[in-house]
Amino acid sequence: MFTPKIPPPDTAPTPATSLVQPLTGITHTPACTCNHTSAAVPAPAPAAPVSRPAVQLTPGSLLVAAAGGTAMVLIIGTVLVSMLLATAITAASVAICAVVLRSLLNHTNNR
């Protein structure tokens, strides 16, 4: 019942008899017709590195970057404070419910 269901050894494919037959008789046409030999072709010289200009911040783009950063901090701060406030309100309501239940249960025991 718990033995794996694998094919018996006589029907399982062996490494010598693969299920995929190799392709034979395929010839590739050359990419160009210039009749050159590939053994004598030298490697191409590396190109000179392209120098990129440094990032230049104009006063306008600096102002936009500062405003964007400030907006992100305010948005993330608002979300985090609201999550903390929701947790605090939930904890306070659970504490009030616990106090009310405790007083109700103790009041019935005193009678």
Backbone as a chain_set.jsonl record, in Angstrom:
{"seq": "MFTPKIPPPDTAPTPATSLVQPLTGITHTPACTCNHTSAAVPAPAPAAPVSRPAVQLTPGSLLVAAAGGTAMVLIIGTVLVSMLLATAITAASVAICAVVLRSLLNHTNNR", "coords": {"N": [[0.815, -1.185, 0.0], [1.948, 1.231, 0.763], [4.077, 1.374, -0.933], [6.053, 2.858, -3.529], [4.668, 3.695, -6.714], [6.183, 2.74, -9.296], [7.447, 2.14, -12.63], [8.049, -1.275, -13.626], [11.385, -2.738, -13.707], [11.894, -3.812, -16.252], [10.44, -2.348, -18.123], [11.12, 0.27, -17.788], [12.836, 3.122, -19.148], [16.235, 2.941, -20.145], [19.481, 4.493, -19.663], [20.866, 4.137, -22.056], [18.906, 3.779, -23.978], [17.214, 6.29, -24.931], [14.249, 8.304, -24.647], [14.046, 10.451, -26.32], [14.928, 11.003, -29.574], [18.063, 11.584, -31.208], [18.81, 14.381, -33.353], [19.698, 14.087, -36.718], [21.572, 14.731, -39.7], [21.195, 17.44, -40.137], [22.032, 20.465, -41.582], [23.659, 23.608, -41.394], [23.215, 26.744, -42.869], [25.595, 29.198, -43.995], [25.996, 32.4, -42.384], [26.803, 34.584, -43.852], [27.987, 35.364, -47.179], [30.677, 35.823, -47.724], [32.965, 34.297, -47.848], [35.082, 33.862, -45.882], [37.569, 32.773, -43.505], [37.078, 31.514, -40.257], [39.082, 31.085, -38.42], [41.237, 32.85, -38.643], [40.343, 35.299, -37.856], [40.781, 38.168, -36.006], [40.206, 39.083, -32.571], [37.825, 41.593, -31.752], [38.805, 44.945, -30.898], [38.451, 46.305, -27.625], [35.969, 48.738, -27.009], [36.3, 52.206, -26.207], [35.46, 53.287, -22.927], [32.343, 54.86, -22.408], [31.982, 58.047, -21.254], [29.881, 59.101, -18.74], [27.785, 61.847, -18.032], [27.889, 63.623, -14.943], [25.339, 63.594, -12.408], [23.403, 66.393, -12.271], [21.984, 68.58, -10.077], [19.465, 70.846, -10.268], [18.174, 73.893, -8.83], [15.358, 73.711, -8.927], [14.839, 70.942, -9.316], [15.979, 69.957, -7.02], [14.298, 71.058, -5.12], [11.926, 69.719, -5.767], [12.683, 67.072, -5.186], [13.127, 67.263, -2.418], [10.547, 67.962, -1.564], [9.128, 65.682, -2.376], [10.35, 63.699, -0.776], [9.649, 64.636, 1.765], [6.872, 64.401, 1.611], [6.62, 61.604, 1.38], [7.622, 60.776, 3.88], [5.711, 61.923, 5.565], [3.369, 60.583, 4.756], [3.97, 57.851, 5.256], [4.46, 58.038, 8.009], [1.916, 58.828, 8.904], [0.388, 56.557, 8.313], [1.64, 54.625, 9.954], [1.204, 55.74, 12.526], [-1.581, 55.688, 12.612], [-2.028, 52.939, 12.597], [-0.871, 52.254, 15.054], [-2.562, 53.689, 16.743], [-4.992, 52.367, 16.278], [-4.388, 49.876, 17.356], [-4.008, 50.6, 20.033], [-6.572, 51.523, 20.738], [-8.062, 49.189, 20.432], [-6.869, 47.578, 22.398], [-7.549, 49.031, 24.699], [-10.357, 48.83, 24.662], [-10.697, 46.073, 24.965], [-9.629, 45.793, 27.516], [-11.489, 47.27, 29.023], [-13.778, 45.723, 28.619], [-12.945, 43.402, 29.928], [-12.79, 44.307, 32.576], [-15.482, 44.962, 33.065], [-16.73, 42.447, 32.73], [-15.477, 41.078, 34.818], [-16.401, 42.447, 37.059], [-19.124, 41.893, 36.832], [-19.169, 39.106, 37.133], [-18.068, 38.81, 39.702], [-19.936, 40.173, 41.179], [-22.207, 38.553, 41.054], [-21.339, 36.383, 42.536], [-21.181, 37.368, 45.097], [-23.773, 37.587, 46.067]], "CA": [[0.0, 0.0, 0.0], [2.785, 2.415, 0.861], [5.222, 1.297, -1.838], [5.873, 3.79, -4.646], [4.201, 3.107, -7.964], [7.138, 3.007, -10.358], [7.366, 1.044, -13.6], [8.99, -2.371, -13.371], [12.676, -2.483, -14.34], [12.0, -4.22, -17.657], [9.792, -1.379, -18.996], [11.675, 1.603, -17.572], [13.879, 3.417, -20.12], [17.605, 2.943, -19.635], [20.231, 5.622, -20.232], [21.296, 3.846, -23.427], [17.753, 3.954, -24.859], [16.524, 7.504, -24.522], [12.96, 8.533, -25.284], [14.229, 11.504, -27.321], [15.879, 10.58, -30.594], [18.924, 12.697, -31.624], [18.602, 14.892, -34.701], [20.839, 13.842, -37.594], [21.407, 15.197, -41.065], [20.846, 18.853, -40.208], [23.163, 21.326, -41.956], [23.39, 25.026, -41.208], [23.712, 27.604, -43.937], [26.416, 30.264, -43.435], [25.293, 33.653, -42.168], [27.16, 35.511, -44.924], [28.598, 34.704, -48.334], [31.925, 36.517, -48.022], [34.007, 33.272, -47.968], [36.23, 34.08, -44.997], [37.801, 31.701, -42.548], [36.843, 32.021, -38.908], [40.239, 30.867, -37.561], [42.178, 33.962, -38.735], [39.688, 36.549, -37.501], [41.216, 38.622, -34.68], [39.152, 39.556, -31.678], [37.675, 43.041, -31.873], [39.384, 45.737, -29.81], [37.393, 46.838, -26.761], [35.662, 50.145, -27.233], [36.601, 53.089, -25.08], [34.262, 53.469, -22.102], [31.632, 56.107, -22.62], [31.897, 58.783, -19.991], [28.539, 59.609, -18.501], [27.833, 63.1, -17.276], [27.471, 63.518, -13.549], [23.983, 64.085, -12.166], [23.422, 67.783, -11.83], [20.714, 68.963, -9.48], [19.119, 72.265, -10.354], [17.369, 74.257, -7.647], [13.988, 73.212, -9.068], [14.788, 69.497, -9.086], [16.287, 69.759, -5.601], [13.073, 71.382, -4.385], [10.971, 68.626, -6.003], [13.153, 65.91, -4.442], [12.875, 67.507, -0.994], [9.1, 67.902, -1.332], [8.733, 64.282, -2.494], [10.807, 62.999, 0.422], [8.822, 65.072, 2.892], [5.541, 63.797, 1.448], [6.715, 60.179, 1.7], [7.765, 60.637, 5.335], [4.427, 62.234, 6.191], [2.393, 59.532, 4.453], [4.35, 56.647, 6.004], [4.235, 58.338, 9.422], [0.468, 58.81, 9.162], [-0.072, 55.164, 8.301], [2.14, 53.947, 11.147], [0.522, 56.273, 13.709], [-2.96, 55.192, 12.626], [-1.995, 51.533, 13.02], [-0.62, 52.245, 16.499], [-3.775, 54.157, 17.405], [-5.991, 51.296, 16.213], [-3.985, 48.862, 18.333], [-4.254, 51.132, 21.381], [-8.019, 51.562, 20.978], [-8.491, 47.803, 20.609], [-6.403, 47.124, 23.713], [-8.344, 49.701, 25.734], [-11.712, 48.272, 24.679], [-10.61, 44.736, 25.554], [-9.426, 45.965, 28.96], [-12.762, 47.705, 29.62], [-14.654, 44.546, 28.624], [-12.482, 42.495, 30.977], [-13.172, 44.873, 33.878], [-16.934, 44.837, 33.208], [-17.033, 41.036, 32.964], [-15.003, 40.696, 36.146], [-17.314, 42.995, 38.063], [-20.393, 41.162, 36.758], [-19.001, 37.774, 37.712], [-17.873, 38.931, 41.148], [-21.177, 40.658, 41.805], [-23.133, 37.423, 41.226], [-20.829, 35.504, 43.58], [-21.378, 37.984, 46.411], [-25.177, 37.495, 46.498]], "C": [[0.864, 1.257, 0.0], [4.0, 2.358, -0.054], [4.996, 2.241, -3.014], [5.468, 3.051, -5.913], [5.149, 3.517, -9.082], [7.058, 1.884, -11.37], [8.364, -0.052, -13.257], [10.293, -2.136, -14.144], [12.73, -2.866, -15.815], [11.339, -3.216, -18.601], [10.343, 0.026, -18.82], [12.76, 1.877, -18.612], [15.25, 3.445, -19.454], [18.347, 4.126, -20.235], [20.678, 5.373, -21.669], [20.14, 4.039, -24.407], [16.941, 5.139, -24.36], [15.187, 7.612, -25.246], [13.044, 9.577, -26.385], [15.292, 11.041, -28.297], [16.743, 11.765, -31.025], [18.634, 13.089, -33.073], [19.855, 14.643, -35.522], [20.534, 14.393, -38.967], [21.014, 16.65, -41.187], [22.106, 19.646, -40.553], [22.732, 22.77, -41.82], [23.965, 25.808, -42.372], [24.543, 28.71, -43.31], [25.617, 31.563, -43.333], [25.607, 34.669, -43.258], [27.833, 34.732, -46.052], [29.924, 35.342, -48.7], [33.131, 35.574, -48.055], [35.259, 33.579, -47.129], [36.38, 32.887, -44.074], [37.69, 32.27, -41.152], [38.063, 31.869, -38.014], [41.174, 32.067, -37.554], [41.561, 35.289, -38.339], [40.164, 36.975, -36.125], [40.016, 39.107, -33.863], [39.036, 41.07, -31.798], [38.255, 43.757, -30.648], [38.26, 46.279, -28.942], [37.207, 48.328, -27.005], [35.989, 50.947, -25.984], [35.333, 53.283, -24.255], [33.655, 54.853, -22.329], [31.511, 56.817, -21.282], [30.506, 59.379, -19.864], [28.64, 60.905, -17.723], [27.331, 62.889, -15.859], [26.063, 64.085, -13.401], [24.084, 65.492, -11.609], [22.039, 68.154, -11.323], [20.533, 70.464, -9.618], [18.309, 72.62, -9.116], [15.935, 73.75, -7.728], [13.893, 71.729, -8.785], [15.122, 69.165, -7.64], [15.055, 70.031, -4.743], [12.035, 70.271, -4.549], [11.386, 67.383, -5.222], [12.893, 66.069, -2.946], [11.388, 67.417, -0.678], [8.603, 66.466, -1.42], [9.147, 63.472, -1.28], [9.976, 63.356, 1.64], [7.43, 64.44, 2.808], [5.574, 62.312, 1.791], [6.827, 59.957, 3.208], [6.437, 60.904, 6.028], [3.4, 61.132, 5.952], [2.701, 58.271, 5.254], [4.134, 56.855, 7.497], [2.761, 58.297, 9.79], [-0.059, 57.385, 9.226], [0.384, 54.442, 9.571], [1.447, 54.432, 12.42], [-0.913, 55.774, 13.758], [-3.013, 53.72, 13.025], [-1.753, 51.424, 14.521], [-1.86, 52.686, 17.263], [-4.862, 53.087, 17.381], [-5.67, 50.193, 17.213], [-4.281, 49.332, 19.758], [-5.746, 51.155, 21.708], [-8.552, 50.149, 21.204], [-8.086, 47.282, 21.984], [-7.226, 47.755, 24.83], [-9.748, 49.118, 25.81], [-11.725, 46.861, 25.256], [-10.421, 44.829, 27.057], [-10.727, 46.383, 29.649], [-13.74, 46.53, 29.677], [-14.246, 43.567, 29.722], [-12.885, 42.997, 32.35], [-14.677, 44.712, 34.099], [-17.315, 43.383, 33.474], [-16.603, 40.593, 34.355], [-15.954, 41.22, 37.228], [-18.66, 42.284, 38.037], [-20.275, 39.786, 37.396], [-18.794, 37.829, 39.215], [-19.14, 39.378, 41.861], [-22.159, 39.5, 42.004], [-22.648, 36.469, 42.289], [-21.077, 36.072, 44.961], [-22.827, 37.861, 46.904], [-25.507, 36.178, 47.1]], "O": [[0.551, 2.232, -0.682], [4.875, 3.218, 0.042], [3.859, 2.409, -3.454], [5.884, 1.915, -6.144], [4.933, 4.535, -9.74], [6.645, 0.777, -11.023], [9.409, 0.218, -12.663], [10.296, -1.406, -15.135], [13.531, -2.304, -16.562], [11.649, -3.227, -19.792], [10.053, 0.899, -19.638], [13.533, 0.976, -18.937], [15.394, 3.922, -18.328], [17.888, 4.706, -21.219], [20.851, 6.328, -22.427], [20.369, 4.424, -25.554], [16.091, 5.004, -23.48], [15.022, 7.068, -26.337], [12.208, 9.592, -27.288], [16.415, 10.724, -27.906], [16.212, 12.863, -31.196], [18.267, 12.256, -33.902], [20.96, 14.952, -35.075], [19.371, 14.51, -39.355], [20.54, 17.066, -42.245], [23.131, 19.508, -39.885], [21.583, 23.117, -42.094], [25.087, 25.549, -42.807], [24.24, 29.136, -42.196], [24.683, 31.793, -44.1], [24.777, 35.525, -43.563], [28.201, 33.571, -45.879], [30.268, 35.398, -49.881], [34.246, 36.045, -48.279], [36.374, 33.548, -47.649], [35.452, 32.1, -43.885], [38.152, 33.38, -40.888], [38.095, 32.465, -36.937], [41.852, 32.295, -36.552], [42.213, 36.324, -38.478], [39.981, 36.234, -35.159], [38.973, 39.481, -34.4], [40.049, 41.757, -31.932], [38.204, 43.251, -29.526], [37.218, 46.675, -29.463], [38.171, 49.072, -27.182], [35.957, 50.437, -24.864], [34.246, 53.427, -24.816], [34.356, 55.861, -22.427], [31.003, 56.262, -20.308], [30.021, 60.069, -20.761], [29.493, 61.042, -16.846], [26.449, 62.065, -15.617], [25.647, 64.95, -14.173], [24.76, 65.742, -10.611], [21.049, 68.054, -12.048], [21.352, 71.249, -9.14], [17.811, 71.73, -8.427], [15.351, 73.394, -6.705], [12.976, 71.287, -8.093], [14.602, 68.193, -7.092], [14.799, 69.328, -3.765], [11.344, 69.917, -3.593], [10.532, 66.705, -4.65], [12.485, 65.116, -2.281], [11.003, 66.863, 0.351], [7.75, 66.061, -0.63], [8.376, 62.641, -0.8], [9.638, 62.493, 2.45], [6.88, 63.999, 3.817], [4.648, 61.809, 2.428], [6.195, 59.051, 3.75], [6.073, 60.199, 6.969], [2.641, 60.789, 6.858], [1.805, 57.685, 5.861], [3.673, 55.943, 8.185], [2.393, 57.796, 10.852], [-0.861, 57.051, 10.099], [-0.401, 53.726, 10.192], [1.134, 53.627, 13.298], [-1.418, 55.465, 14.838], [-3.941, 53.299, 13.716], [-2.367, 50.591, 15.188], [-2.178, 52.125, 18.311], [-5.579, 52.917, 18.367], [-6.57, 49.638, 17.843], [-4.749, 48.553, 20.589], [-6.139, 50.841, 22.832], [-9.4, 49.936, 22.071], [-8.876, 46.62, 22.657], [-7.564, 47.083, 25.804], [-10.279, 48.928, 26.904], [-12.663, 46.491, 25.962], [-10.99, 44.03, 27.801], [-11.031, 45.901, 30.74], [-14.449, 46.359, 30.668], [-15.104, 42.969, 30.372], [-13.282, 42.206, 33.205], [-15.104, 44.363, 35.199], [-18.136, 43.112, 34.35], [-17.302, 39.811, 34.999], [-16.267, 40.516, 38.188], [-19.279, 42.085, 39.083], [-21.174, 39.35, 38.116], [-19.301, 36.969, 39.934], [-19.384, 39.005, 43.008], [-22.869, 39.462, 43.008], [-23.468, 35.79, 42.906], [-21.176, 35.307, 45.92], [-23.061, 38.028, 48.101], [-26.647, 35.953, 47.507]]}, "num_chains": 1, "name": "protein.A"}
